CSV table of C-alpha atoms in Angstrom, one decimal:
chain,number,residue,atom,x,y,z
A,1,MET,CA,0.0,0.0,0.0
A,2,ILE,CA,1.2,3.5,-0.8
A,3,GLY,CA,-0.4,5.9,1.6
A,4,CYS,CA,1.0,8.4,4.1
A,5,SER,CA,-1.2,10.5,6.4
A,6,SER,CA,-0.1,13.4,8.5
A,7,PHE,CA,-1.7,15.8,11.0
A,8,THR,CA,-0.7,18.4,13.6
A,9,LEU,CA,-2.0,18.3,17.1
A,10,GLU,CA,-2.0,20.5,20.2
A,11,SER,CA,-1.9,19.0,23.7
A,12,GLN,CA,-3.8,20.3,26.7
A,13,ASP,CA,-0.7,22.0,28.0
A,14,ASN,CA,-0.2,23.8,24.7
A,15,LYS,CA,2.5,21.7,23.2
A,16,HIS,CA,2.4,21.1,19.5
A,17,PHE,CA,3.1,17.9,17.5
A,18,LEU,CA,3.3,16.8,13.9
A,19,SER,CA,2.6,13.1,13.3
A,20,ARG,CA,2.7,10.9,10.2
A,21,THR,CA,2.4,7.3,9.0
A,22,MET,CA,4.9,6.0,6.5
A,23,ASP,CA,3.6,3.4,4.0
A,24,PHE,CA,5.5,2.4,0.9
A,25,GLN,CA,6.3,-0.7,-1.2
A,26,ILE,CA,9.9,-0.8,-0.1
A,27,GLU,CA,11.6,-0.4,3.2
A,28,MET,CA,12.5,3.3,3.7
A,29,ALA,CA,13.2,5.8,6.6
A,30,GLU,CA,14.6,3.1,8.8
A,31,GLN,CA,17.4,5.1,10.4
A,32,ILE,CA,17.4,7.8,13.0
A,33,LEU,CA,19.6,10.5,11.7
A,34,PHE,CA,21.0,13.5,13.7
A,35,ILE,CA,22.4,16.5,11.8
A,36,PRO,CA,24.5,18.9,13.9
A,37,ARG,CA,25.0,22.6,13.4
A,38,ASN,CA,27.8,24.0,11.2
A,39,LYS,CA,28.0,20.9,9.0
A,40,GLU,CA,28.1,20.7,5.2
A,41,ILE,CA,25.3,18.6,3.8
A,42,GLY,CA,24.2,17.8,0.3
A,43,ILE,CA,21.0,19.2,-1.1
A,44,ALA,CA,20.9,17.7,-4.5
A,45,HIS,CA,21.9,14.3,-6.1
A,46,SER,CA,23.0,15.6,-9.5
A,47,ASN,CA,24.8,18.9,-9.0
A,48,LYS,CA,26.5,18.0,-5.7
A,49,GLU,CA,25.3,21.3,-4.1
A,50,THR,CA,26.0,21.7,-0.4
A,51,ILE,CA,25.0,24.0,2.4
A,52,GLU,CA,26.2,24.7,5.9
A,53,THR,CA,23.6,23.9,8.6
A,54,SER,CA,22.4,26.6,10.9
A,55,TYR,CA,20.3,24.5,13.2
A,56,ALA,CA,20.6,20.9,14.4
A,57,CYS,CA,17.8,18.5,13.6
A,58,LEU,CA,16.8,14.9,14.2
A,59,GLY,CA,14.6,12.7,12.0
A,60,MET,CA,13.9,9.4,10.2
A,61,GLY,CA,15.6,8.7,6.9
A,62,ALA,CA,18.6,7.3,5.2
A,63,MET,CA,22.1,8.3,4.0
A,64,GLU,CA,22.4,8.8,0.2
A,65,GLU,CA,26.0,9.0,-1.1
A,66,GLY,CA,27.1,10.3,2.3
A,67,HIS,CA,24.4,12.9,2.7
A,68,PRO,CA,21.2,12.7,4.9
A,69,VAL,CA,17.8,12.3,3.3
A,70,LEU,CA,15.0,12.8,5.9
A,71,PHE,CA,11.4,11.9,5.4
A,72,ASP,CA,10.4,13.7,8.6
A,73,GLY,CA,12.1,15.4,11.5
A,74,ILE,CA,12.3,18.2,14.0
A,75,ASN,CA,15.0,20.9,14.6
A,76,GLU,CA,16.3,22.5,17.8
A,77,LYS,CA,13.8,25.5,17.3
A,78,GLY,CA,10.8,23.2,17.3
A,79,LEU,CA,10.2,23.4,13.6
A,80,MET,CA,8.8,20.1,12.3
A,81,GLY,CA,8.4,18.7,8.8
A,82,ALA,CA,7.3,15.7,6.8
A,83,THR,CA,7.3,14.6,3.2
A,84,LEU,CA,4.4,12.6,1.7
A,85,TYR,CA,3.9,11.0,-1.7
A,86,PHE,CA,2.2,13.2,-4.4
A,87,PRO,CA,2.0,11.1,-7.6
A,88,GLY,CA,0.4,12.6,-10.7
A,89,TYR,CA,0.5,16.2,-9.3
A,90,ALA,CA,4.1,17.0,-8.4
A,91,ASP,CA,6.0,19.0,-11.0
A,92,TYR,CA,9.4,20.4,-10.4
A,93,SER,CA,11.3,23.4,-11.8
A,94,GLU,CA,13.8,23.0,-14.6
A,95,ASN,CA,15.2,26.5,-14.1
A,96,ILE,CA,17.3,27.9,-11.2
A,97,LYS,CA,17.5,31.6,-11.0
A,98,LYS,CA,20.6,33.6,-10.1
A,99,ASN,CA,21.5,33.3,-6.4
A,100,GLN,CA,19.2,30.3,-6.0
A,101,LYS,CA,20.2,26.7,-5.3
A,102,GLY,CA,18.3,23.6,-6.5
A,103,ILE,CA,17.1,21.0,-4.0
A,104,SER,CA,16.3,17.4,-4.8
A,105,PRO,CA,12.7,16.7,-3.7
A,106,ASP,CA,13.8,14.1,-1.1
A,107,MET,CA,16.3,16.5,0.4
A,108,VAL,CA,13.8,19.3,1.1
A,109,ILE,CA,13.2,18.2,4.7
A,110,PRO,CA,16.8,18.2,5.9
A,111,THR,CA,17.5,21.4,3.9
A,112,VAL,CA,14.6,23.3,5.5
A,113,LEU,CA,15.0,22.0,9.0
A,114,THR,CA,18.7,23.0,9.1
A,115,GLN,CA,18.1,26.5,7.6
A,116,ALA,CA,14.8,27.8,9.1
A,117,SER,CA,13.5,28.3,12.6
A,118,ASN,CA,9.8,29.0,11.9
A,119,LEU,CA,7.2,28.9,9.1
A,120,GLU,CA,7.9,32.5,7.9
A,121,GLU,CA,11.5,31.7,7.3
A,122,ILE,CA,10.5,28.7,5.2
A,123,ILE,CA,8.5,30.9,2.9
A,124,ASP,CA,11.5,33.3,2.7
A,125,LEU,CA,13.8,30.4,1.8
A,126,PHE,CA,11.6,29.3,-1.2
A,127,ASP,CA,11.1,32.9,-2.2
A,128,LYS,CA,14.7,33.8,-2.4
A,129,LYS,CA,17.2,31.0,-1.9
A,130,PHE,CA,15.9,27.5,-3.0
A,131,VAL,CA,14.1,25.8,-5.9
A,132,ILE,CA,12.9,22.2,-5.8
A,133,ILE,CA,14.3,20.6,-9.0
A,134,ASN,CA,13.6,17.5,-11.1
A,135,ASP,CA,16.4,15.3,-9.7
A,136,THR,CA,16.6,11.5,-9.6
A,137,ASN,CA,17.0,9.6,-6.4
A,138,PRO,CA,19.8,7.1,-7.1
A,139,THR,CA,18.2,4.3,-5.0
A,140,LEU,CA,14.7,4.6,-6.5
A,141,GLY,CA,16.0,5.4,-10.0
A,142,LEU,CA,13.4,8.2,-10.4
A,143,THR,CA,12.4,11.6,-9.2
A,144,PRO,CA,10.0,11.0,-6.3
A,145,PRO,CA,6.7,13.0,-6.5
A,146,LEU,CA,6.4,14.7,-3.1
A,147,HIS,CA,4.7,17.4,-1.2
A,148,PHE,CA,5.5,18.7,2.3
A,149,ILE,CA,3.9,19.7,5.6
A,150,PHE,CA,5.6,21.9,8.2
A,151,SER,CA,4.6,23.1,11.6
A,152,ASP,CA,6.4,25.1,14.3
A,153,SER,CA,6.0,26.0,18.0
A,154,SER,CA,3.1,28.3,17.2
A,155,GLY,CA,1.0,25.3,16.2
A,156,GLN,CA,0.3,26.7,12.7
A,157,SER,CA,1.1,24.6,9.7
A,158,LEU,CA,2.4,25.2,6.2
A,159,ILE,CA,1.9,23.0,3.2
A,160,ILE,CA,4.2,23.2,0.2
A,161,GLU,CA,3.2,21.5,-3.1
A,162,PRO,CA,5.4,21.8,-6.3
A,163,ARG,CA,2.9,22.1,-9.1
A,164,GLN,CA,3.0,22.6,-12.9
A,165,ASP,CA,2.0,26.3,-12.4
A,166,GLY,CA,4.7,26.8,-9.7
A,167,LEU,CA,5.2,26.3,-6.0
A,168,SER,CA,1.9,26.3,-4.0
A,169,ILE,CA,2.4,27.4,-0.4
A,170,ILE,CA,-0.7,27.0,1.8
A,171,LYS,CA,-0.5,29.1,5.0
A,172,ASP,CA,-4.0,28.5,6.4
A,173,SER,CA,-4.4,24.7,6.2
A,174,ILE,CA,-6.2,22.6,8.8
A,175,GLY,CA,-3.0,20.8,9.5
A,176,VAL,CA,-3.9,17.6,7.8
A,177,MET,CA,-2.3,16.0,4.7
A,178,THR,CA,-2.4,12.7,2.8
A,179,ASN,CA,-1.5,12.1,-0.8
A,180,SER,CA,-2.9,13.1,-4.2
A,181,PRO,CA,-5.0,15.0,-5.2
A,182,ASP,CA,-3.7,18.4,-4.0
A,183,TYR,CA,-4.5,19.9,-0.6
A,184,GLN,CA,-7.1,22.4,-1.9
A,185,TRP,CA,-9.1,19.5,-3.4
A,186,HIS,CA,-9.0,17.6,-0.1
A,187,GLU,CA,-10.2,20.7,1.9
A,188,THR,CA,-13.0,21.3,-0.6
A,189,ASN,CA,-14.0,17.6,-0.4
A,190,LEU,CA,-14.7,18.0,3.3
A,191,ARG,CA,-17.9,19.8,2.4
A,192,ASN,CA,-19.3,16.4,1.4
A,193,TYR,CA,-19.3,15.4,5.0
A,194,LEU,CA,-20.8,18.3,6.8
A,195,SER,CA,-23.3,16.0,8.6
A,196,PHE,CA,-20.7,14.1,10.5
A,197,THR,CA,-20.9,14.4,14.2
A,198,PRO,CA,-19.7,12.5,17.3
A,199,ASN,CA,-23.2,12.9,18.7
A,200,GLN,CA,-25.8,10.1,18.4
A,201,LYS,CA,-28.6,10.5,15.9
A,202,GLU,CA,-32.1,11.1,17.3
A,203,SER,CA,-34.9,8.6,16.8
A,204,ILE,CA,-37.4,9.3,14.1
A,205,GLU,CA,-41.0,8.4,13.4
A,206,LEU,CA,-41.5,6.5,10.1
A,207,LEU,CA,-44.8,4.9,9.0
A,208,GLY,CA,-46.1,4.6,12.5
A,209,LYS,CA,-42.9,3.1,13.8
A,210,THR,CA,-40.1,4.6,16.0
A,211,LEU,CA,-36.8,3.9,14.5
A,212,LYS,CA,-33.8,4.2,16.7
A,213,PRO,CA,-30.1,4.2,15.6
A,214,PHE,CA,-28.1,1.0,16.3
A,215,SER,CA,-25.9,1.3,19.4
A,216,GLN,CA,-23.3,4.1,19.2
A,217,GLY,CA,-21.6,6.1,16.4
A,218,SER,CA,-24.7,6.8,14.3
A,219,GLY,CA,-23.4,10.4,13.7
A,220,THR,CA,-20.9,9.0,11.3
A,221,PHE,CA,-23.2,7.2,8.9
A,222,GLY,CA,-21.4,7.2,5.5
A,223,PHE,CA,-18.0,7.6,7.0
A,224,PRO,CA,-15.4,6.5,4.4
A,225,GLY,CA,-13.5,3.4,5.4
A,226,ASP,CA,-11.2,2.7,2.5
A,227,PHE,CA,-7.5,3.6,2.3
A,228,THR,CA,-7.5,6.1,-0.6
A,229,PRO,CA,-6.0,9.5,0.1
A,230,PRO,CA,-9.4,11.3,0.1
A,231,SER,CA,-10.9,8.9,2.6
A,232,ARG,CA,-7.8,9.0,4.9
A,233,PHE,CA,-7.9,12.8,4.7
A,234,VAL,CA,-11.6,12.9,5.8
A,235,ARG,CA,-11.1,10.5,8.6
A,236,THR,CA,-8.0,12.2,9.9
A,237,ALA,CA,-9.6,15.7,9.8
A,238,TYR,CA,-12.7,14.3,11.6
A,239,LEU,CA,-10.7,12.6,14.4
A,240,LYS,CA,-8.4,15.7,14.8
A,241,ASN,CA,-11.5,17.8,15.2
A,242,LEU,CA,-12.6,15.6,18.2
A,243,ARG,CA,-9.6,16.6,20.3
């Protein structure tokens, strides 16, 4: 099964978390990697570009040609990020402007976590310094189609999706992400489930009979139970809203 789901969550003592599942056909993200400050790390497979880290971070990933590839992680400033599969929609830039550096899609997480301390700095990085490029991962033998979710100590979230019409940065997301289609499609699709409630349905009168709901959970009649990205998005959003 290919299917990752991610969501942000706030605890009762105002702590903020970013969680995710990792589902793929091959074993990946099996190593815990620590990246210290003031270290040179690679940000692209093809052009061997490197940067010096400003912040230390920790995450799950693997080493590619001596450089860390993180699928999710957190840095010393409390900035968190995760990468999720985005097939059929991801589209990467072929052009790098002057004073910008190209990042391989699978190196976005370590690049951002070692360079930014909050969400606003991430936006600034992609506005001025970095471009996500079409760059093949040597292990997979292809350019992975990916999109990204970030959250910081404020509890806000940021979703970044490389699309054919450019880089889409969503600042006001609900803090939930799965896979294709794009985030805006998923958020719009939630309108199909406005009747969902954790409350029990009331009994009704029908043809002289009183019909009562079975046991508990009748407020979620029609709840999608499959593992497609739209269904996982709806379930995750619903459950997050119950917190």
